[in-house]
PDB file of C-alpha atoms in Angstrom:
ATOM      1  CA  UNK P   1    -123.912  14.944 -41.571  1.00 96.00           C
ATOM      2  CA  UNK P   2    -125.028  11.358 -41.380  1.00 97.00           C
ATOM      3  CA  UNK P   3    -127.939  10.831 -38.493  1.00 98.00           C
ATOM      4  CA  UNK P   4    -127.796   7.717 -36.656  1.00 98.00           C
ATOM      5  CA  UNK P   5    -131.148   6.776 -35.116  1.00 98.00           C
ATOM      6  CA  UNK P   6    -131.146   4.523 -31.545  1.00 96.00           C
ATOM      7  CA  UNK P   7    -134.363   3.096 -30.046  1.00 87.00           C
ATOM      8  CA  UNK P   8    -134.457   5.387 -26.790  1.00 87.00           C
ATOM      9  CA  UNK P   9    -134.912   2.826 -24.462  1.00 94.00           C
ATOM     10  CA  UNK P  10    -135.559  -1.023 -23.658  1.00 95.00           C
ATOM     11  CA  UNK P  11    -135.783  -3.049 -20.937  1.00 96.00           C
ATOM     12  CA  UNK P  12    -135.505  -6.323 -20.815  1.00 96.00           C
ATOM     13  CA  UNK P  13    -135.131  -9.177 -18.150  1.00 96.00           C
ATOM     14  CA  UNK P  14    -131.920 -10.901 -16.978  1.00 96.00           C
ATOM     15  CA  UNK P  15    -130.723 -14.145 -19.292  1.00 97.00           C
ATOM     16  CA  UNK P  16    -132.979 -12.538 -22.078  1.00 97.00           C
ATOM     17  CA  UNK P  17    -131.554 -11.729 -25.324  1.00 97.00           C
ATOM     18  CA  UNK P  18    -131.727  -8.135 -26.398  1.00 96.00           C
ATOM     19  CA  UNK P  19    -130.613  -6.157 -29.584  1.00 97.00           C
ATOM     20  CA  UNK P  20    -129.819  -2.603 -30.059  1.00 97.00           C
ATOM     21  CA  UNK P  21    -130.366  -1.152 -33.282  1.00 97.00           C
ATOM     22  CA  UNK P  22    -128.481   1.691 -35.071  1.00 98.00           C
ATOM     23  CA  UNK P  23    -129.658   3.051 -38.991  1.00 98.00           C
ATOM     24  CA  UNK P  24    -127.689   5.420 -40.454  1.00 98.00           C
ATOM     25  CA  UNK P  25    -128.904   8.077 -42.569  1.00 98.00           C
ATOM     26  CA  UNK P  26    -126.476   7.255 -45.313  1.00 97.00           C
ATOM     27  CA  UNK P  27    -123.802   4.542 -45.938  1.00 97.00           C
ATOM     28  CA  UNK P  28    -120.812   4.005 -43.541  1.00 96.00           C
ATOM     29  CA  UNK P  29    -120.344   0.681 -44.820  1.00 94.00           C
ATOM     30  CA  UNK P  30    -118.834  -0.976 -41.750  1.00 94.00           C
ATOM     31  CA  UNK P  31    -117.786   1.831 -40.239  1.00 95.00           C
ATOM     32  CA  UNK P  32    -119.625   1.288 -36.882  1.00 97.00           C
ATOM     33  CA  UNK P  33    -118.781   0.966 -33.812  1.00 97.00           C
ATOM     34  CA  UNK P  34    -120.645   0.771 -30.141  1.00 98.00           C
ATOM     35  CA  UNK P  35    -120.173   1.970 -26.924  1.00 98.00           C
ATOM     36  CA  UNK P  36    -121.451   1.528 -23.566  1.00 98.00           C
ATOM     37  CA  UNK P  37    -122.000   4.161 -20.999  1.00 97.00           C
ATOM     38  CA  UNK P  38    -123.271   3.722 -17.114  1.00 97.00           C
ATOM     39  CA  UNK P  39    -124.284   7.067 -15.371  1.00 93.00           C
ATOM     40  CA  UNK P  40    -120.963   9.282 -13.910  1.00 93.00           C
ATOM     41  CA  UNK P  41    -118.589   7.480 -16.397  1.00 96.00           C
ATOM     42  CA  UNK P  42    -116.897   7.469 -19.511  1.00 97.00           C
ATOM     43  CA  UNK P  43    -118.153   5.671 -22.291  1.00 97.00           C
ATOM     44  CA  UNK P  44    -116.542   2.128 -22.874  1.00 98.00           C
ATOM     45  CA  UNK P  45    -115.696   0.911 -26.292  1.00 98.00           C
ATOM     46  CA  UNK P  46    -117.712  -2.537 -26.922  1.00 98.00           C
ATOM     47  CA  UNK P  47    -117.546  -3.471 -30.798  1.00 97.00           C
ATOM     48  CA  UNK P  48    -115.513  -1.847 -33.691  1.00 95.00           C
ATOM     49  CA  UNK P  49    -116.013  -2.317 -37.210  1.00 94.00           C
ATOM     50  CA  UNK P  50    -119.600  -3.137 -36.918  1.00 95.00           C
ATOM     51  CA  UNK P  51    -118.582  -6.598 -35.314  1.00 96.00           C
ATOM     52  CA  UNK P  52    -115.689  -6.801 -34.178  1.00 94.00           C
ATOM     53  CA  UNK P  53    -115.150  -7.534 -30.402  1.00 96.00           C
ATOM     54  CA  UNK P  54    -112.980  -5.030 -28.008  1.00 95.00           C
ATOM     55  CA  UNK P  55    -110.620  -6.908 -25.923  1.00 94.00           C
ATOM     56  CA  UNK P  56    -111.782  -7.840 -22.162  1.00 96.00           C
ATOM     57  CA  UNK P  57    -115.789  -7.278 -23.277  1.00 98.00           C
ATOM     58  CA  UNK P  58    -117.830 -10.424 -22.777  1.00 97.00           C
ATOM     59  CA  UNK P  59    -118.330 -12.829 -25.773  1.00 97.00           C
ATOM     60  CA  UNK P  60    -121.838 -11.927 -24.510  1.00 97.00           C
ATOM     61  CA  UNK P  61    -121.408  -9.200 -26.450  1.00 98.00           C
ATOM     62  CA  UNK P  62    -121.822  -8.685 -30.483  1.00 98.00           C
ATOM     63  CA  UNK P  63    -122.669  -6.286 -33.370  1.00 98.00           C
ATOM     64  CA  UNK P  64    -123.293  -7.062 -36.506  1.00 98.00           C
ATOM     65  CA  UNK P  65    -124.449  -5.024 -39.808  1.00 97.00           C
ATOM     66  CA  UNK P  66    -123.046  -3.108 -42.742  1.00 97.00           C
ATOM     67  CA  UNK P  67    -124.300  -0.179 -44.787  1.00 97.00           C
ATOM     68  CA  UNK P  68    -127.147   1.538 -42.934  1.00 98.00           C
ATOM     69  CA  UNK P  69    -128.667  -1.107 -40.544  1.00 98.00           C
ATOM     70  CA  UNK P  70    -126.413  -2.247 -37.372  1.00 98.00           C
ATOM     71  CA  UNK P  71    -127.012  -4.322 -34.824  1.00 98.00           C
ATOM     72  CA  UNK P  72    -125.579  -4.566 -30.906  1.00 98.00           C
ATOM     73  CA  UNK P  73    -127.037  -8.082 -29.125  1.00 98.00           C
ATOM     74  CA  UNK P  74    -126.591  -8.704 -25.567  1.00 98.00           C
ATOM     75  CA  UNK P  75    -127.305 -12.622 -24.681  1.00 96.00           C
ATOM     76  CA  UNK P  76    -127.536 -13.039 -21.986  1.00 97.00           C
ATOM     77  CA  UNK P  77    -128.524  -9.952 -20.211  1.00 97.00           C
ATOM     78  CA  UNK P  78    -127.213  -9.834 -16.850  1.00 97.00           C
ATOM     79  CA  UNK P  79    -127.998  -6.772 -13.949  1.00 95.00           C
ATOM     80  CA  UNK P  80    -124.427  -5.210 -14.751  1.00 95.00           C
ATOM     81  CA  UNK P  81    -125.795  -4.293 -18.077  1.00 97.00           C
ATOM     82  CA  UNK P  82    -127.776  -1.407 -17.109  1.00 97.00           C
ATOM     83  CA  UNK P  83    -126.267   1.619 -18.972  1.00 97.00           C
ATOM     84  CA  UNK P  84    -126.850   3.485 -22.526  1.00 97.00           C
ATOM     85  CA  UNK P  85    -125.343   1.916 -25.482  1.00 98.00           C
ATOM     86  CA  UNK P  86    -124.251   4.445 -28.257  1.00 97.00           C
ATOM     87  CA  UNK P  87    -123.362   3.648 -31.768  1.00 98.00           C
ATOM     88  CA  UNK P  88    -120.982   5.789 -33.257  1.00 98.00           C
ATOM     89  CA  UNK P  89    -119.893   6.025 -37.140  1.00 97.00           C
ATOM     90  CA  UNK P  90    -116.483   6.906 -39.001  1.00 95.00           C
ATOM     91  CA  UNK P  91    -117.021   6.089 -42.774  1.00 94.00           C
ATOM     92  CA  UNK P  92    -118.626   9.804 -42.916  1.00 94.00           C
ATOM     93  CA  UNK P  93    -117.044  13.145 -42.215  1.00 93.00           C
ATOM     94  CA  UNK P  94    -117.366  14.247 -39.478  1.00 96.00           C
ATOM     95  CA  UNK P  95    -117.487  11.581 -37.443  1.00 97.00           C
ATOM     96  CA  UNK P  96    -121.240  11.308 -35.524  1.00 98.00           C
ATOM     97  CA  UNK P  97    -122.846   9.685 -32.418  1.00 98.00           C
ATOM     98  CA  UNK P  98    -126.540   7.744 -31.988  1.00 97.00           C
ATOM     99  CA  UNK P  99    -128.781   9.318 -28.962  1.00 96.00           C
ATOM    100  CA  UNK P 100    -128.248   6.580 -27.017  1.00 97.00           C
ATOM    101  CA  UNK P 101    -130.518   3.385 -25.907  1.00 97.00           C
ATOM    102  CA  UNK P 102    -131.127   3.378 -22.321  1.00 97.00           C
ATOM    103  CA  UNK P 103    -131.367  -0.621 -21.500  1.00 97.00           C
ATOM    104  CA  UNK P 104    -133.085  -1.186 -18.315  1.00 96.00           C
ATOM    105  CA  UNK P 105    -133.436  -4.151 -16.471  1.00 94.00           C
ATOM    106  CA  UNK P 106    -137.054  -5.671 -15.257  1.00 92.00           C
TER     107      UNK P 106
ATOM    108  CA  UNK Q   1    -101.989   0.794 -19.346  1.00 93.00           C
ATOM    109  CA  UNK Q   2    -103.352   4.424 -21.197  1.00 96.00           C
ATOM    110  CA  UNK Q   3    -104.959   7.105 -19.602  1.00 98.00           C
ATOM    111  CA  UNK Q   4    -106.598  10.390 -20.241  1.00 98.00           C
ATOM    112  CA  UNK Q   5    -107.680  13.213 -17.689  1.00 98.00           C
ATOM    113  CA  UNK Q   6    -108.886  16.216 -18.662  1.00 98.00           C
ATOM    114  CA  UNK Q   7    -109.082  19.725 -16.505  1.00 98.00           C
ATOM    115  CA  UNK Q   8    -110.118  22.914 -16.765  1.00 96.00           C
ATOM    116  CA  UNK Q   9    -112.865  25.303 -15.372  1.00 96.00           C
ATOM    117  CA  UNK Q  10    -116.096  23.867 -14.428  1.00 96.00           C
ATOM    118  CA  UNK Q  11    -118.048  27.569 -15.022  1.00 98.00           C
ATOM    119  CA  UNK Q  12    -117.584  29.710 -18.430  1.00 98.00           C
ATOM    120  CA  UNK Q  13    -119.304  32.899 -18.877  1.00 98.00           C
ATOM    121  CA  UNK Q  14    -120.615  33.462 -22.372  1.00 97.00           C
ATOM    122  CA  UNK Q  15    -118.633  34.982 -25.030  1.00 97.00           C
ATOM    123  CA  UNK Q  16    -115.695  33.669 -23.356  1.00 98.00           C
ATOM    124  CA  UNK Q  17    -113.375  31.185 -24.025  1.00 98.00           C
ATOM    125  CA  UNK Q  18    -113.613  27.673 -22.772  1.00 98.00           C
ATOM    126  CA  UNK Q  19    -109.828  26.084 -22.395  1.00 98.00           C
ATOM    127  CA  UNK Q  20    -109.600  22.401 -21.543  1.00 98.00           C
ATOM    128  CA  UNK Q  21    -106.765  20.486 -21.006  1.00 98.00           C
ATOM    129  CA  UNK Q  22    -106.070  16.319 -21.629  1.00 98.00           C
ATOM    130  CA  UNK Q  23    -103.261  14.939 -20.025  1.00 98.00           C
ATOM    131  CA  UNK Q  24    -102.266  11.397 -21.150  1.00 98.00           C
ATOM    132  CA  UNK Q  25    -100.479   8.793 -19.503  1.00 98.00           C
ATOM    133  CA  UNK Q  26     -99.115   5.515 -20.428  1.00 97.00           C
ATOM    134  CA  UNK Q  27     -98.515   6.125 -24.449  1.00 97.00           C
ATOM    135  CA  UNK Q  28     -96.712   8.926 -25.956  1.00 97.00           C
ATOM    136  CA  UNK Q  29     -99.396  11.527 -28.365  1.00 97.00           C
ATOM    137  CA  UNK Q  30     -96.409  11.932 -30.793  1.00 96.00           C
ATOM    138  CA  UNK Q  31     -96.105   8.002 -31.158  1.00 95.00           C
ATOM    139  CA  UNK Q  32     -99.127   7.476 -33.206  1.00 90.00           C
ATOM    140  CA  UNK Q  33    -102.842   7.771 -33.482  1.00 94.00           C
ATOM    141  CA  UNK Q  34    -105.004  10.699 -33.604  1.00 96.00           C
ATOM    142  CA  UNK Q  35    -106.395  12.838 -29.898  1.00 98.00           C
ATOM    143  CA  UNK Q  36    -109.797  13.949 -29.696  1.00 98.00           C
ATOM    144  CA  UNK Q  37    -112.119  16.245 -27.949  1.00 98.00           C
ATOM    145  CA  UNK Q  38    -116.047  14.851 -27.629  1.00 98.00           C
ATOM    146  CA  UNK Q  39    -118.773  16.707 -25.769  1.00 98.00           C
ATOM    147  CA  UNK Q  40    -122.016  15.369 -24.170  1.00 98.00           C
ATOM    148  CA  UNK Q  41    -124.804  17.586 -24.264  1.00 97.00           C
ATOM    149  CA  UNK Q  42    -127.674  17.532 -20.923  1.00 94.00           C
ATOM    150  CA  UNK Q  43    -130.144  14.893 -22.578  1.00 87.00           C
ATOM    151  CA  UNK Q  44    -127.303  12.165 -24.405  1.00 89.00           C
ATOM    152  CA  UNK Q  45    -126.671  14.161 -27.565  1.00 95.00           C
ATOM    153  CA  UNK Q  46    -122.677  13.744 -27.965  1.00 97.00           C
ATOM    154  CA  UNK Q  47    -120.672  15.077 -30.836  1.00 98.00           C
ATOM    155  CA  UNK Q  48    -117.268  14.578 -31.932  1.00 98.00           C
ATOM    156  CA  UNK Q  49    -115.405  18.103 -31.896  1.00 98.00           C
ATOM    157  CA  UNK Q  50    -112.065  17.311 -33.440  1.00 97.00           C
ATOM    158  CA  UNK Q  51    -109.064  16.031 -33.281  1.00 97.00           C
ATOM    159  CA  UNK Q  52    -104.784  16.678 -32.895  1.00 98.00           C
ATOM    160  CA  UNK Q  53    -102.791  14.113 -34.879  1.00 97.00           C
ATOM    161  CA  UNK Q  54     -99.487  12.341 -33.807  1.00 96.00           C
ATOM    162  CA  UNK Q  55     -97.649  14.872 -36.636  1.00 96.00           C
ATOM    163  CA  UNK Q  56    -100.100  17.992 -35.145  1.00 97.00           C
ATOM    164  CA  UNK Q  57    -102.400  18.129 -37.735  1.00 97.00           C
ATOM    165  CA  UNK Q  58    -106.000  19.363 -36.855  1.00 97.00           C
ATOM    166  CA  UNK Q  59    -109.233  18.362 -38.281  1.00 96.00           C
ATOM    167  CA  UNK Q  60    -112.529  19.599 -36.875  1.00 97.00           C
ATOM    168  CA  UNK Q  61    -116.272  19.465 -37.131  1.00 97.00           C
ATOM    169  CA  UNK Q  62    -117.410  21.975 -39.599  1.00 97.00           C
ATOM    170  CA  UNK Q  63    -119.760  22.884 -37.133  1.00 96.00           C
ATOM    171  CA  UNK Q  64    -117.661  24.271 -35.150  1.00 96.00           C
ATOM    172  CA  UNK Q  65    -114.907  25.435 -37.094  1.00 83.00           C
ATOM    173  CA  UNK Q  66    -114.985  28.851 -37.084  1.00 90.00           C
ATOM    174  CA  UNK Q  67    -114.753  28.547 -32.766  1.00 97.00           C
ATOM    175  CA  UNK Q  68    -111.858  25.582 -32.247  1.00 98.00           C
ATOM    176  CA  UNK Q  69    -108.482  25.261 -31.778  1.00 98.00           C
ATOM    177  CA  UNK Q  70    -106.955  22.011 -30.639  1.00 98.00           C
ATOM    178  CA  UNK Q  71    -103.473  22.646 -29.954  1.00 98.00           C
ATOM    179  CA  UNK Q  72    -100.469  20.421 -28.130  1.00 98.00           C
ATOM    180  CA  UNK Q  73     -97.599  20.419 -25.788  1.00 98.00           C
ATOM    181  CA  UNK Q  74     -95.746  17.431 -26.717  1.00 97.00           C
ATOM    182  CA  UNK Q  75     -92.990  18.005 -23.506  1.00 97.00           C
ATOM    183  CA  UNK Q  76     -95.711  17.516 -21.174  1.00 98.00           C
ATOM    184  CA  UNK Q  77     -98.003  14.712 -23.328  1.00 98.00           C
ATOM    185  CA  UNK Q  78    -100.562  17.465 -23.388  1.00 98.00           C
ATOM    186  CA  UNK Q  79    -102.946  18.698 -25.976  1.00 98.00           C
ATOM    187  CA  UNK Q  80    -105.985  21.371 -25.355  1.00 98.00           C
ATOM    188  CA  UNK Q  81    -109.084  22.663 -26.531  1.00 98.00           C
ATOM    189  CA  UNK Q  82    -110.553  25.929 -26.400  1.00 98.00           C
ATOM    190  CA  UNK Q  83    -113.649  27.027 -27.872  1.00 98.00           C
ATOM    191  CA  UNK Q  84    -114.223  30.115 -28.382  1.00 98.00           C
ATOM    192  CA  UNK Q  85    -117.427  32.903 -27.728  1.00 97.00           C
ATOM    193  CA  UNK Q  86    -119.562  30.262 -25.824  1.00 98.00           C
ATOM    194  CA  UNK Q  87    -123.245  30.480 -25.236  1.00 97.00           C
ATOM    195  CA  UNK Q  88    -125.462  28.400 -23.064  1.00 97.00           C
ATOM    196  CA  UNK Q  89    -125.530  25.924 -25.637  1.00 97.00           C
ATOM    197  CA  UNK Q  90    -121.968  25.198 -25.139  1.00 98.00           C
ATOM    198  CA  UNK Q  91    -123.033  23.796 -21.589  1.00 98.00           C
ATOM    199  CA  UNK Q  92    -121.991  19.557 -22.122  1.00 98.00           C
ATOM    200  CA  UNK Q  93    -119.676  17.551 -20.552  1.00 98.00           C
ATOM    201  CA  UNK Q  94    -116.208  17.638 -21.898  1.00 98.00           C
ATOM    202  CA  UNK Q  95    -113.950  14.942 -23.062  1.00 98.00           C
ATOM    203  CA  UNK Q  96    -111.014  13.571 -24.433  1.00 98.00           C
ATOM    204  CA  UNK Q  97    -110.439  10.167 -26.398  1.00 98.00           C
ATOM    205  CA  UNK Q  98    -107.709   8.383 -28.634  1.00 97.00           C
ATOM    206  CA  UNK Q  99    -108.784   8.092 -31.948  1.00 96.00           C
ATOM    207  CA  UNK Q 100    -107.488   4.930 -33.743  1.00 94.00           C
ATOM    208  CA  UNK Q 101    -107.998   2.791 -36.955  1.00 91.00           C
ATOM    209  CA  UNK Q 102    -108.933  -0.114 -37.379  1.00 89.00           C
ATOM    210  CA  UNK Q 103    -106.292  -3.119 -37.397  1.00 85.00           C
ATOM    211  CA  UNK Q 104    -107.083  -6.319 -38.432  1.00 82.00           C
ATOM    212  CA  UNK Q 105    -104.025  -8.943 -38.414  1.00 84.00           C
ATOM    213  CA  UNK Q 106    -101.454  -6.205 -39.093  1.00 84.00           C
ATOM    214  CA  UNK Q 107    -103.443  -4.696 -41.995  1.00 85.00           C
ATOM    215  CA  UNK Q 108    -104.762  -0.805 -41.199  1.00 86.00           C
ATOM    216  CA  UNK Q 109    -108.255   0.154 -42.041  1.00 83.00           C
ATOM    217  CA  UNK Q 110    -107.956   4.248 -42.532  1.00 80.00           C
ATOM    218  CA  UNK Q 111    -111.401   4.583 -43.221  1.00 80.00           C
ATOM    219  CA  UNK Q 112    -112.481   3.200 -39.713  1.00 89.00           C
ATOM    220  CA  UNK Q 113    -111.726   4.920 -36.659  1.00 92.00           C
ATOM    221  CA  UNK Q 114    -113.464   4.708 -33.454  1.00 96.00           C
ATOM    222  CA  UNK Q 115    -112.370   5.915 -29.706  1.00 97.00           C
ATOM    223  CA  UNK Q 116    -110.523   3.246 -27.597  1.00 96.00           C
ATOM    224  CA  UNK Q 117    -109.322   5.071 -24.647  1.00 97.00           C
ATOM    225  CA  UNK Q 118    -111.356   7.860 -22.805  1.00 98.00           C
ATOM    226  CA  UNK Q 119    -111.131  10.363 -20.065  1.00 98.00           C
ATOM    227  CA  UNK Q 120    -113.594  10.682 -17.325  1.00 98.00           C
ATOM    228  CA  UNK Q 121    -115.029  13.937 -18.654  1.00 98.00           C
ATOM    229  CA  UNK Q 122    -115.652  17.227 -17.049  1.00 98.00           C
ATOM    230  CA  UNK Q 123    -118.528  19.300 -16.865  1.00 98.00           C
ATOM    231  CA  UNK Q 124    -118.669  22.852 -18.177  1.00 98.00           C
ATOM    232  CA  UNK Q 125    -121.277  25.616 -17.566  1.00 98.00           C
ATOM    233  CA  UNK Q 126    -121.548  28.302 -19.505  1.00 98.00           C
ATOM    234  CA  UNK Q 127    -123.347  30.919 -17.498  1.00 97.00           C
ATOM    235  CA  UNK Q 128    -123.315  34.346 -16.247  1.00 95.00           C
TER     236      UNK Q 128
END
């Protein structure tokens, strides 16, 4: 199966610029996509297709890699941000998730 | 606007069965796309379980295939999981999501899918 390794946490003031990095184990070209999660929900699709922006996230929002090395950047961080981001790839069967980065806020 | 809700019991005891059901609202499972299960493990690990297609075909993670059934009830908008001879390590939180490809000006993608839509989950214990 193709591991996808997260950073396990960051934290970061608000207005800073953070990124969120995902490798993959093997190729999934741009096959990745990112997900936010806040404690007691579900996660929230962010970015598909490695940059692509979901409809209704914030332009604050934006991934960007292909191949093994992806990217998720936040700028500017604001307090609402507080959650774990997951990446998540499809080029592979079966499909597999990143541990999570837990961003917290200074 | 879409929306999934799963159900089921909260407490399995092992070498059971564990039978979930996701109820959608708002789009039609025999309209398109494909209907997932994904589990969350205590301590983030999540893994994709498998999915129900539009047409009812199944495809599952090979780690578990050998345990899964994902099965439908189109009359009702419906589909299930159950899992079967559960341990401990079965113990996550449960839940359903529509799988999709990727569509860029009219123009599928089939080798990119990601989750758009997602129920709120629900915890299962497997314990005695």
């Amino acid at each position: 199966d193709t591991v996808l390794t997260q950073s396990p946490a960051l934290a970061v003031s608000p207005g800073e610029r953070v990124t969120i990095s995902c490798r993959a184990s093997e190729s999934v070209s741009t096959g990745m996509h990112w997900y936010q999660q806040k404690p007691g929900q579900q996660p929230k699709l962010l970015i598909y297709g490695a940059s692509n922006l979901e409809s209704g996230v914030p332009a604050r929002f934006s991934g960007s890699g292909s191949g093994t090395d992806f990217t998720l950047t936040i700028d500017p961080v604001e307090a609402d941000d507080t959650a774990t981001y997951f990446c998540q790839q499809s080029w592979n069967d079966p499909y597999t998730f990143g541990a999570g980065t837990k961003l917290e806020l200074k | 606007e879409i929306q999934l809700q799963e159900s089921g019991p909260g407490l399995v005891k092992p070498s059971q069965s564990l039978s979930l059901t996701c109820s959608v609202t708002g789009y039609t499972i025999t309209s398109g796309y494909d209907w997932s299960w994904i589990r969350k493990f205590p301590g983030n690990k999540m893994e994709w379980m498998g999915y129900i297609s539009y047409s009812g075909s199944t495809n599952y993670n090979p780690s578990l295939k050998s345990r899964i059934s994902i099965t439908r009830d189109t009359s009702k908008n419906q589909f299930f999981l159950q899992l079967n001879s559960v341990t401990t390590e079965d113990t996550a939180t449960y839940y359903c999501a529509r799988l999709i490809p990727l569509t860029t000006e009219g123009i599928v993608s089939w080798d990119y899918w990601y989750f758009d839509f997602w129920g709120p989950g629900t915890m299962v214990t497997v314990s005695s």
